[in-house]
Amino acid sequence: MQAGRKKHGLSMIDIGAWLREFRYRFLLFVSLPVLLGAAIAYMYYPASFSLGYFLLSIIAMLLLHSGTIIINDYFDFRSGTDILNQARAPYSGGSGLLPEKALKPWHVLIVGTGCFALCIIIGLLIVLARGPAILLIGFAGVCLGVAYTAPPFKLCYRGLGEIARLAATPLIVLGAFFVQVPVTSIPELISIYPALVICVVASLPVAFFNMAAMYIFEFPDYEADRQVGKKNLVVRLGTKNASYLYLIMQAAAYGSLIFAMLAGIIPWLAAIILLLLPASAYAATGLLRYNAEAKKLLPYLRATSNVYILASIILVLAYIIRF
C-alpha cells in the first residue's frame, strides 16, 4: 500500500513533512504587519481599499516568509547548526526535517527558491495594477529575505539578522499601505506623506514586539549556533548579556506605543496592549533566570510570541474601529 502511494505521488508522511517545513505557526507572524498597513489605509483612504489586492498582498507576504525560512533551513543544514542542535523546540531550532532525512536538501532549496519566484511574480502583478511605489519596497523585502541566510550576505550569521527583522516590519506595513493607496507620481506621494509617517511610527511597537519574539527564539539554539560560527546577537553577547537586550526590546515596544498614542498617531484604544505587560514581565524574568537552560525556556518563548500576536491584533482593531 505504501509503495503504491509513493509510486503515484507524495505519501502522507511527505505531505506532513512539507507542512512542518513551512512552519505554519509562523505564518500568522508575517501576516500581522500586512493587516496593520491595510487597516491604516482603510482608515484614511477607505474608497481605494481593495479586498482582492489585500488578499494578494497576504499571499505574496506568506510566500516571501516561507521562502526565507525554507532557505534558512537549507543553509543551516549545510552549515551543520541543525545537525548539532539538540534543543529543538516548537519556536526554535528549525524544522529538523533535513537532519532527520525526511526531506532532501535539493528539494528544500528548489521549493524555497520557488516561493521567492512566486512572490516576485505576484508582486509584479500588484505593481502593474496599483502603481510603481510598491516596487522599491518589494525589492527591498525580497533582498532582505534572501540575504538573511544565503551567502555571501548571511546576515543572521553576522549579528545583522535581528536588525534585518526590525527593518522588515515597517517595510511590510508601508508595502501593504501602498497596495491599497496607489501612487503614480511624486505629487501624489507628497500628498499622502502624513499617512506614510503614521505607517512607520505605528509599525514600531509591532516591529519591536516581533524582534523580541524572534530574538528570544535564538536562545535555545545558542550552543549549536556558537559551534558552527553563526554569530547572531545571542552568540556574540552570550546568553546572560543577551537577555538584557531582550529587556530593551520589550521596553522599546511599549515605549514606542505610548509615544505614538500621546502623539495622536495610534488610537487610544490600543492602550489595551498595556494589559500585556505582565506577560512580557513573566517572559523577561524567566529569560533572565534560565537564559542558559534551553529546556526551560519554552514557556517564555510562547509568552513572547503571544504578546506579539495579541498586541498586533489589538493595534489593527484600534485602527479599524477608530475609537
CSV table of C-alpha atoms in Angstrom, one decimal:
chain,number,residue,atom,x,y,z
A,1,MET,CA,0.0,0.0,0.0
A,2,GLN,CA,2.8,2.4,0.9
A,3,ALA,CA,4.7,1.5,-2.2
A,4,GLY,CA,1.6,2.4,-4.3
A,5,ARG,CA,1.3,5.8,-2.7
A,6,LYS,CA,5.0,6.6,-3.3
A,7,LYS,CA,4.7,5.5,-6.9
A,8,HIS,CA,1.7,7.7,-7.8
A,9,GLY,CA,2.5,10.7,-5.6
A,10,LEU,CA,3.5,12.1,-2.3
A,11,SER,CA,2.9,9.9,0.7
A,12,MET,CA,1.1,11.2,3.8
A,13,ILE,CA,4.5,11.3,5.5
A,14,ASP,CA,5.8,13.6,2.7
A,15,ILE,CA,2.8,15.9,3.0
A,16,GLY,CA,3.2,16.1,6.7
A,17,ALA,CA,6.9,16.8,6.4
A,18,TRP,CA,6.2,19.7,4.0
A,19,LEU,CA,3.6,21.2,6.3
A,20,ARG,CA,6.2,21.1,9.1
A,21,GLU,CA,8.8,22.7,6.7
A,22,PHE,CA,6.5,25.7,6.0
A,23,ARG,CA,6.3,26.3,9.8
A,24,TYR,CA,2.6,27.1,9.8
A,25,ARG,CA,2.7,28.6,13.3
A,26,PHE,CA,4.9,31.5,11.9
A,27,LEU,CA,2.6,32.3,9.0
A,28,LEU,CA,0.4,34.5,11.3
A,29,PHE,CA,3.5,36.3,12.4
A,30,VAL,CA,4.2,37.8,9.0
A,31,SER,CA,0.5,38.4,8.2
A,32,LEU,CA,0.0,40.9,11.0
A,33,PRO,CA,2.1,43.8,9.6
A,34,VAL,CA,0.2,43.4,6.4
A,35,LEU,CA,-3.1,43.7,8.3
A,36,LEU,CA,-1.8,46.8,10.1
A,37,GLY,CA,-0.8,48.5,6.8
A,38,ALA,CA,-4.1,47.7,5.2
A,39,ALA,CA,-6.0,48.9,8.3
A,40,ILE,CA,-4.2,52.3,8.3
A,41,ALA,CA,-5.0,52.6,4.5
A,42,TYR,CA,-8.7,51.8,5.2
A,43,MET,CA,-8.8,54.4,8.0
A,44,TYR,CA,-7.5,57.2,5.8
A,45,TYR,CA,-8.5,56.2,2.3
A,46,PRO,CA,-11.5,53.8,2.5
A,47,ALA,CA,-12.6,54.4,-1.0
A,48,SER,CA,-9.4,53.0,-2.5
A,49,PHE,CA,-9.4,49.8,-0.4
A,50,SER,CA,-9.4,46.6,-2.4
A,51,LEU,CA,-10.1,43.2,-0.8
A,52,GLY,CA,-8.7,41.3,-3.8
A,53,TYR,CA,-5.4,43.1,-3.7
A,54,PHE,CA,-5.3,42.8,0.1
A,55,LEU,CA,-5.6,39.0,-0.3
A,56,LEU,CA,-2.9,39.0,-3.0
A,57,SER,CA,-0.6,41.0,-0.7
A,58,ILE,CA,-1.1,38.5,2.1
A,59,ILE,CA,-0.3,35.6,-0.3
A,60,ALA,CA,2.9,37.4,-1.5
A,61,MET,CA,4.0,38.0,2.0
A,62,LEU,CA,3.4,34.4,3.0
A,63,LEU,CA,5.4,33.3,0.1
A,64,LEU,CA,8.3,35.7,0.9
A,65,HIS,CA,8.3,34.5,4.5
A,66,SER,CA,8.1,30.8,3.5
A,67,GLY,CA,11.0,31.3,1.1
A,68,THR,CA,13.1,32.9,3.8
A,69,ILE,CA,12.6,30.2,6.5
A,70,ILE,CA,12.9,27.3,4.0
A,71,ILE,CA,16.2,28.7,2.5
A,72,ASN,CA,17.3,29.3,6.1
A,73,ASP,CA,16.7,25.6,6.9
A,74,TYR,CA,18.7,24.6,3.9
A,75,PHE,CA,21.8,26.8,4.7
A,76,ASP,CA,21.6,25.9,8.5
A,77,PHE,CA,21.7,22.3,7.5
A,78,ARG,CA,24.7,22.9,5.2
A,79,SER,CA,26.5,24.8,7.9
A,80,GLY,CA,25.9,22.0,10.4
A,81,THR,CA,23.9,24.0,13.0
A,82,ASP,CA,20.7,22.0,12.6
A,83,ILE,CA,22.7,18.7,12.9
A,84,LEU,CA,24.3,19.8,16.1
A,85,ASN,CA,21.1,21.3,17.6
A,86,GLN,CA,19.9,19.1,20.5
A,87,ALA,CA,17.5,21.7,21.9
A,88,ARG,CA,14.9,21.9,19.1
A,89,ALA,CA,11.6,23.3,20.2
A,90,PRO,CA,8.3,24.5,18.6
A,91,TYR,CA,9.7,28.0,18.2
A,92,SER,CA,13.4,27.4,17.6
A,93,GLY,CA,15.9,25.1,16.1
A,94,GLY,CA,14.5,25.0,12.6
A,95,SER,CA,12.1,22.3,11.3
A,96,GLY,CA,14.7,19.5,11.9
A,97,LEU,CA,13.5,17.7,8.7
A,98,LEU,CA,16.8,17.8,6.9
A,99,PRO,CA,18.8,16.2,9.8
A,100,GLU,CA,16.0,13.6,10.1
A,101,LYS,CA,16.3,13.0,6.3
A,102,ALA,CA,12.6,13.4,6.0
A,103,LEU,CA,13.2,15.8,3.0
A,104,LYS,CA,16.0,16.1,0.5
A,105,PRO,CA,18.2,19.2,0.7
A,106,TRP,CA,17.9,20.0,-3.0
A,107,HIS,CA,14.1,19.6,-2.8
A,108,VAL,CA,14.1,22.2,0.0
A,109,LEU,CA,16.3,24.5,-2.0
A,110,ILE,CA,14.0,24.3,-5.0
A,111,VAL,CA,10.8,24.9,-3.0
A,112,GLY,CA,12.4,27.8,-1.1
A,113,THR,CA,13.5,29.4,-4.4
A,114,GLY,CA,10.1,28.7,-5.9
A,115,CYS,CA,8.5,30.6,-3.1
A,116,PHE,CA,10.6,33.7,-3.8
A,117,ALA,CA,9.9,33.4,-7.5
A,118,LEU,CA,6.1,33.2,-7.0
A,119,CYS,CA,6.3,36.1,-4.6
A,120,ILE,CA,8.1,38.2,-7.2
A,121,ILE,CA,5.5,37.3,-9.9
A,122,ILE,CA,2.6,38.3,-7.6
A,123,GLY,CA,4.4,41.4,-6.6
A,124,LEU,CA,5.0,42.5,-10.2
A,125,LEU,CA,1.3,41.9,-10.9
A,126,ILE,CA,0.4,44.2,-8.0
A,127,VAL,CA,2.9,46.8,-9.2
A,128,LEU,CA,1.3,46.8,-12.7
A,129,ALA,CA,-2.2,47.3,-11.2
A,130,ARG,CA,-1.5,49.5,-8.2
A,131,GLY,CA,1.5,51.7,-9.1
A,132,PRO,CA,5.3,51.6,-9.0
A,133,ALA,CA,5.6,52.8,-5.4
A,134,ILE,CA,5.4,49.1,-4.3
A,135,LEU,CA,8.3,48.1,-6.5
A,136,LEU,CA,11.1,49.5,-4.3
A,137,ILE,CA,9.6,48.2,-1.1
A,138,GLY,CA,9.0,44.8,-2.6
A,139,PHE,CA,12.6,44.7,-4.0
A,140,ALA,CA,14.0,45.5,-0.6
A,141,GLY,CA,11.8,42.9,1.1
A,142,VAL,CA,13.0,40.1,-1.3
A,143,CYS,CA,16.6,41.2,-0.9
A,144,LEU,CA,16.3,41.1,2.9
A,145,GLY,CA,14.7,37.6,2.7
A,146,VAL,CA,17.4,36.2,0.5
A,147,ALA,CA,20.3,37.9,2.3
A,148,TYR,CA,19.1,36.8,5.7
A,149,THR,CA,20.8,33.5,5.4
A,150,ALA,CA,22.1,32.9,1.9
A,151,PRO,CA,25.8,33.6,1.1
A,152,PRO,CA,27.6,35.8,0.6
A,153,PHE,CA,25.5,38.1,2.9
A,154,LYS,CA,24.3,35.6,5.6
A,155,LEU,CA,23.0,38.5,7.8
A,156,CYS,CA,21.9,36.1,10.5
A,157,TYR,CA,25.4,34.7,10.8
A,158,ARG,CA,26.9,38.2,11.3
A,159,GLY,CA,24.8,39.7,14.0
A,160,LEU,CA,22.7,41.6,11.5
A,161,GLY,CA,19.7,39.3,11.2
A,162,GLU,CA,17.9,40.9,14.2
A,163,ILE,CA,18.3,44.4,12.6
A,164,ALA,CA,17.0,43.0,9.3
A,165,ARG,CA,13.9,41.7,11.0
A,166,LEU,CA,13.4,45.0,12.8
A,167,ALA,CA,13.6,46.9,9.4
A,168,ALA,CA,11.3,44.4,7.7
A,169,THR,CA,8.2,45.3,9.7
A,170,PRO,CA,7.9,49.0,8.7
A,171,LEU,CA,8.7,47.9,5.1
A,172,ILE,CA,5.8,45.4,5.2
A,173,VAL,CA,3.4,47.9,6.7
A,174,LEU,CA,4.3,50.5,4.0
A,175,GLY,CA,4.1,47.9,1.3
A,176,ALA,CA,0.6,46.9,2.4
A,177,PHE,CA,-0.4,50.6,2.6
A,178,PHE,CA,0.8,51.3,-1.0
A,179,VAL,CA,-1.1,48.2,-2.2
A,180,GLN,CA,-4.3,49.9,-1.0
A,181,VAL,CA,-3.4,53.5,-1.9
A,182,PRO,CA,-2.0,53.6,-5.5
A,183,VAL,CA,0.7,56.3,-6.1
A,184,THR,CA,1.8,57.0,-9.6
A,185,SER,CA,3.5,60.4,-9.3
A,186,ILE,CA,5.7,62.5,-6.9
A,187,PRO,CA,2.9,65.0,-6.2
A,188,GLU,CA,0.6,62.1,-5.1
A,189,LEU,CA,3.4,60.7,-2.9
A,190,ILE,CA,3.9,64.1,-1.3
A,191,SER,CA,0.1,64.4,-0.7
A,192,ILE,CA,0.0,61.2,1.4
A,193,TYR,CA,3.2,61.9,3.2
A,194,PRO,CA,1.5,62.3,6.6
A,195,ALA,CA,-0.1,58.8,6.3
A,196,LEU,CA,3.3,57.3,5.4
A,197,VAL,CA,4.7,58.8,8.7
A,198,ILE,CA,1.8,57.3,10.5
A,199,CYS,CA,2.6,53.9,8.9
A,200,VAL,CA,6.2,54.0,10.1
A,201,VAL,CA,5.5,55.2,13.6
A,202,ALA,CA,2.6,52.8,14.1
A,203,SER,CA,4.7,49.9,12.9
A,204,LEU,CA,7.4,50.5,15.6
A,205,PRO,CA,5.6,48.7,18.5
A,206,VAL,CA,4.9,45.8,16.2
A,207,ALA,CA,8.4,45.8,14.9
A,208,PHE,CA,9.9,45.7,18.5
A,209,PHE,CA,7.5,43.0,19.7
A,210,ASN,CA,8.3,40.9,16.7
A,211,MET,CA,12.0,41.5,17.1
A,212,ALA,CA,11.8,40.4,20.7
A,213,ALA,CA,9.9,37.3,19.8
A,214,MET,CA,12.3,36.2,17.0
A,215,TYR,CA,15.3,37.2,19.3
A,216,ILE,CA,14.2,35.0,22.2
A,217,PHE,CA,13.8,32.1,19.8
A,218,GLU,CA,17.6,32.2,19.3
A,219,PHE,CA,18.4,31.3,22.9
A,220,PRO,CA,17.7,27.6,22.8
A,221,ASP,CA,20.0,27.4,19.7
A,222,TYR,CA,22.9,29.1,21.4
A,223,GLU,CA,25.3,26.1,21.6
A,224,ALA,CA,24.7,24.8,18.1
A,225,ASP,CA,24.9,28.3,16.6
A,226,ARG,CA,28.1,29.0,18.6
A,227,GLN,CA,29.8,25.8,17.4
A,228,VAL,CA,29.2,26.5,13.7
A,229,GLY,CA,30.1,30.2,13.8
A,230,LYS,CA,26.5,31.5,13.4
A,231,LYS,CA,27.3,34.8,15.3
A,232,ASN,CA,23.9,36.2,15.9
A,233,LEU,CA,23.5,38.7,18.8
A,234,VAL,CA,22.9,36.0,21.3
A,235,VAL,CA,26.1,34.2,20.4
A,236,ARG,CA,28.0,37.5,20.2
A,237,LEU,CA,26.8,38.8,23.6
A,238,GLY,CA,26.5,35.5,25.5
A,239,THR,CA,23.1,34.3,26.9
A,240,LYS,CA,23.4,36.4,30.1
A,241,ASN,CA,24.1,39.7,28.4
A,242,ALA,CA,21.8,38.9,25.5
A,243,SER,CA,18.9,38.6,28.0
A,244,TYR,CA,19.3,42.2,28.9
A,245,LEU,CA,19.0,43.2,25.3
A,246,TYR,CA,15.7,41.4,25.3
A,247,LEU,CA,14.5,43.7,28.1
A,248,ILE,CA,15.5,46.7,25.9
A,249,MET,CA,13.5,45.4,23.0
A,250,GLN,CA,10.4,45.0,25.2
A,251,ALA,CA,10.8,48.4,26.7
A,252,ALA,CA,11.2,49.9,23.2
A,253,ALA,CA,7.9,48.2,22.1
A,254,TYR,CA,5.9,49.6,25.0
A,255,GLY,CA,7.7,53.0,24.9
A,256,SER,CA,7.1,53.5,21.2
A,257,LEU,CA,3.4,52.5,21.7
A,258,ILE,CA,3.0,55.1,24.5
A,259,PHE,CA,4.8,57.8,22.5
A,260,ALA,CA,2.6,57.2,19.4
A,261,MET,CA,-0.6,57.3,21.4
A,262,LEU,CA,0.5,60.6,23.1
A,263,ALA,CA,1.4,62.0,19.6
A,264,GLY,CA,-2.1,61.1,18.4
A,265,ILE,CA,-0.7,58.6,15.8
A,266,ILE,CA,-2.1,55.4,17.3
A,267,PRO,CA,-5.7,55.4,18.6
A,268,TRP,CA,-6.1,55.3,22.3
A,269,LEU,CA,-8.0,52.0,22.1
A,270,ALA,CA,-4.6,50.5,21.6
A,271,ALA,CA,-3.8,51.2,25.3
A,272,ILE,CA,-5.4,47.8,25.9
A,273,ILE,CA,-2.0,46.5,24.8
A,274,LEU,CA,-0.6,47.7,28.1
A,275,LEU,CA,-2.5,44.9,29.8
A,276,LEU,CA,0.0,42.5,28.2
A,277,LEU,CA,2.8,44.0,30.4
A,278,PRO,CA,2.5,41.2,33.0
A,279,ALA,CA,3.0,38.6,30.2
A,280,SER,CA,6.1,40.5,29.0
A,281,ALA,CA,7.4,40.7,32.5
A,282,TYR,CA,6.9,37.0,33.0
A,283,ALA,CA,8.9,36.2,29.9
A,284,ALA,CA,11.6,38.7,30.8
A,285,THR,CA,12.1,37.4,34.3
A,286,GLY,CA,12.1,33.8,33.0
A,287,LEU,CA,14.7,34.6,30.4
A,288,LEU,CA,16.9,36.4,32.9
A,289,ARG,CA,16.8,33.3,35.2
A,290,TYR,CA,17.0,30.5,32.6
A,291,ASN,CA,18.8,32.1,29.7
A,292,ALA,CA,21.5,29.3,29.6
A,293,GLU,CA,19.0,26.4,30.2
A,294,ALA,CA,17.4,25.8,26.8
A,295,LYS,CA,14.9,23.1,28.0
A,296,LYS,CA,13.3,25.5,30.5
A,297,LEU,CA,12.7,28.4,28.0
A,298,LEU,CA,9.7,27.2,26.1
A,299,PRO,CA,7.0,28.9,28.3
A,300,TYR,CA,8.8,32.2,27.9
A,301,LEU,CA,9.2,31.7,24.1
A,302,ARG,CA,5.5,31.1,24.0
A,303,ALA,CA,4.6,34.1,26.1
A,304,THR,CA,6.7,36.4,24.0
A,305,SER,CA,5.1,35.0,20.8
A,306,ASN,CA,1.6,35.5,22.2
A,307,VAL,CA,2.3,39.1,23.3
A,308,TYR,CA,3.4,39.9,19.7
A,309,ILE,CA,0.3,38.3,18.2
A,310,LEU,CA,-2.1,39.9,20.6
A,311,ALA,CA,-0.5,43.3,20.6
A,312,SER,CA,-0.6,43.4,16.8
A,313,ILE,CA,-4.2,42.3,16.6
A,314,ILE,CA,-5.3,44.9,19.1
A,315,LEU,CA,-3.4,47.6,17.2
A,316,VAL,CA,-5.1,46.6,13.9
A,317,LEU,CA,-8.5,46.6,15.5
A,318,ALA,CA,-7.8,50.0,17.1
A,319,TYR,CA,-7.4,51.5,13.6
A,320,ILE,CA,-10.4,49.7,12.1
A,321,ILE,CA,-12.7,50.7,15.0
A,322,ARG,CA,-11.2,54.2,15.1
A,323,PHE,CA,-12.1,54.8,18.8
